Amino acid sequence: TTEEAFLLSVLDNIQDQLPRLVFADWLEERGDSRGEWLRIDCELTGLGPKDHRRVVLEARKGELEEIHSESLGVWQRRFALARTKDKV
């Protein structure tokens, strides 16, 4: 199983958090902190706008985006495109 295969699974099921969480596990098993970014992204989706955890999680997500700016930027664009396609 490769990173691209996991990513394609996420993109094929963009509304389902399970593929993202499985991908996060796989990344974290390899010491890749992008897995933490995926987990935070999933957690933020379920939080209300005034949830007290939101500020801390968004700050950490931003830190991880700085560390992995190139790859996470690509992921975010691909996720946005998949969400758009899913709505159409």
Short mmCIF file of C-alpha atoms in Angstrom, two decimals:
data_model
loop_
_atom_site.label_atom_id
_atom_site.label_comp_id
_atom_site.label_asym_id
_atom_site.label_seq_id
_atom_site.Cartn_x
_atom_site.Cartn_y
_atom_site.Cartn_z
CA THR A 1 0.00 0.00 0.00
CA THR A 2 1.40 3.32 -1.02
CA GLU A 3 0.70 6.88 -0.03
CA GLU A 4 -0.95 7.56 -3.37
CA ALA A 5 -3.27 4.56 -2.96
CA PHE A 6 -4.38 5.85 0.44
CA LEU A 7 -4.84 9.33 -0.97
CA LEU A 8 -6.96 7.98 -3.83
CA SER A 9 -9.13 6.13 -1.32
CA VAL A 10 -9.64 9.38 0.58
CA LEU A 11 -10.49 11.24 -2.62
CA ASP A 12 -12.93 8.54 -3.76
CA ASN A 13 -14.76 8.78 -0.42
CA ILE A 14 -14.23 12.45 0.43
CA GLN A 15 -17.22 12.70 2.78
CA ASP A 16 -16.20 9.57 4.74
CA GLN A 17 -13.68 10.15 7.52
CA LEU A 18 -12.71 6.49 7.84
CA PRO A 19 -10.31 6.42 4.85
CA ARG A 20 -8.62 9.58 6.19
CA LEU A 21 -8.23 8.06 9.63
CA VAL A 22 -6.81 4.81 8.20
CA PHE A 23 -4.39 6.89 6.12
CA ALA A 24 -3.51 8.87 9.27
CA ASP A 25 -2.70 5.61 11.10
CA TRP A 26 -0.48 4.47 8.24
CA LEU A 27 1.38 7.79 8.18
CA GLU A 28 1.83 7.91 11.95
CA GLU A 29 3.18 4.34 11.98
CA ARG A 30 5.92 5.69 9.72
CA GLY A 31 6.61 8.74 11.91
CA ASP A 32 4.97 11.14 9.44
CA SER A 33 3.24 14.04 11.22
CA ARG A 34 0.90 14.58 8.27
CA GLY A 35 -1.13 11.84 9.93
CA GLU A 36 -1.71 14.18 12.84
CA TRP A 37 -2.86 16.84 10.35
CA LEU A 38 -5.42 14.41 8.89
CA ARG A 39 -6.72 13.56 12.37
CA ILE A 40 -7.05 17.22 13.28
CA ASP A 41 -8.81 17.91 9.98
CA CYS A 42 -11.33 15.18 10.79
CA GLU A 43 -11.81 16.38 14.36
CA LEU A 44 -12.37 19.98 13.29
CA THR A 45 -15.10 18.85 10.90
CA GLY A 46 -17.12 17.58 13.84
CA LEU A 47 -16.65 20.59 16.12
CA GLY A 48 -19.02 23.49 16.41
CA PRO A 49 -17.70 26.99 15.67
CA LYS A 50 -17.58 27.92 19.36
CA ASP A 51 -16.06 24.69 20.66
CA HIS A 52 -13.20 25.55 23.01
CA ARG A 53 -10.92 22.96 21.37
CA ARG A 54 -11.15 24.62 17.95
CA VAL A 55 -8.54 27.34 18.60
CA VAL A 56 -5.88 24.90 19.81
CA LEU A 57 -6.56 22.41 17.01
CA GLU A 58 -6.51 25.10 14.32
CA ALA A 59 -3.21 26.43 15.67
CA ARG A 60 -1.63 22.97 15.60
CA LYS A 61 -3.01 22.31 12.12
CA GLY A 62 -1.41 25.58 10.98
CA GLU A 63 1.95 24.52 12.45
CA LEU A 64 1.79 21.24 10.59
CA GLU A 65 0.84 23.05 7.37
CA GLU A 66 3.99 25.15 7.71
CA ILE A 67 6.14 22.06 8.23
CA HIS A 68 4.60 20.19 5.29
CA SER A 69 3.50 23.16 3.20
CA GLU A 70 4.19 21.62 -0.19
CA SER A 71 2.54 18.22 0.23
CA LEU A 72 -0.37 19.45 2.35
CA GLY A 73 -1.04 22.25 -0.11
CA VAL A 74 -1.38 19.63 -2.85
CA TRP A 75 -3.65 17.51 -0.63
CA GLN A 76 -5.86 20.48 0.21
CA ARG A 77 -6.32 21.34 -3.45
CA ARG A 78 -7.13 17.73 -4.29
CA PHE A 79 -9.57 17.49 -1.35
CA ALA A 80 -11.29 20.71 -2.42
CA LEU A 81 -11.64 19.43 -5.99
CA ALA A 82 -13.02 16.08 -4.77
CA ARG A 83 -15.56 17.88 -2.54
CA THR A 84 -16.64 20.00 -5.50
CA LYS A 85 -17.01 16.93 -7.73
CA ASP A 86 -18.94 15.16 -4.97
CA LYS A 87 -21.48 18.00 -4.84
CA VAL A 88 -22.03 17.96 -8.59
#
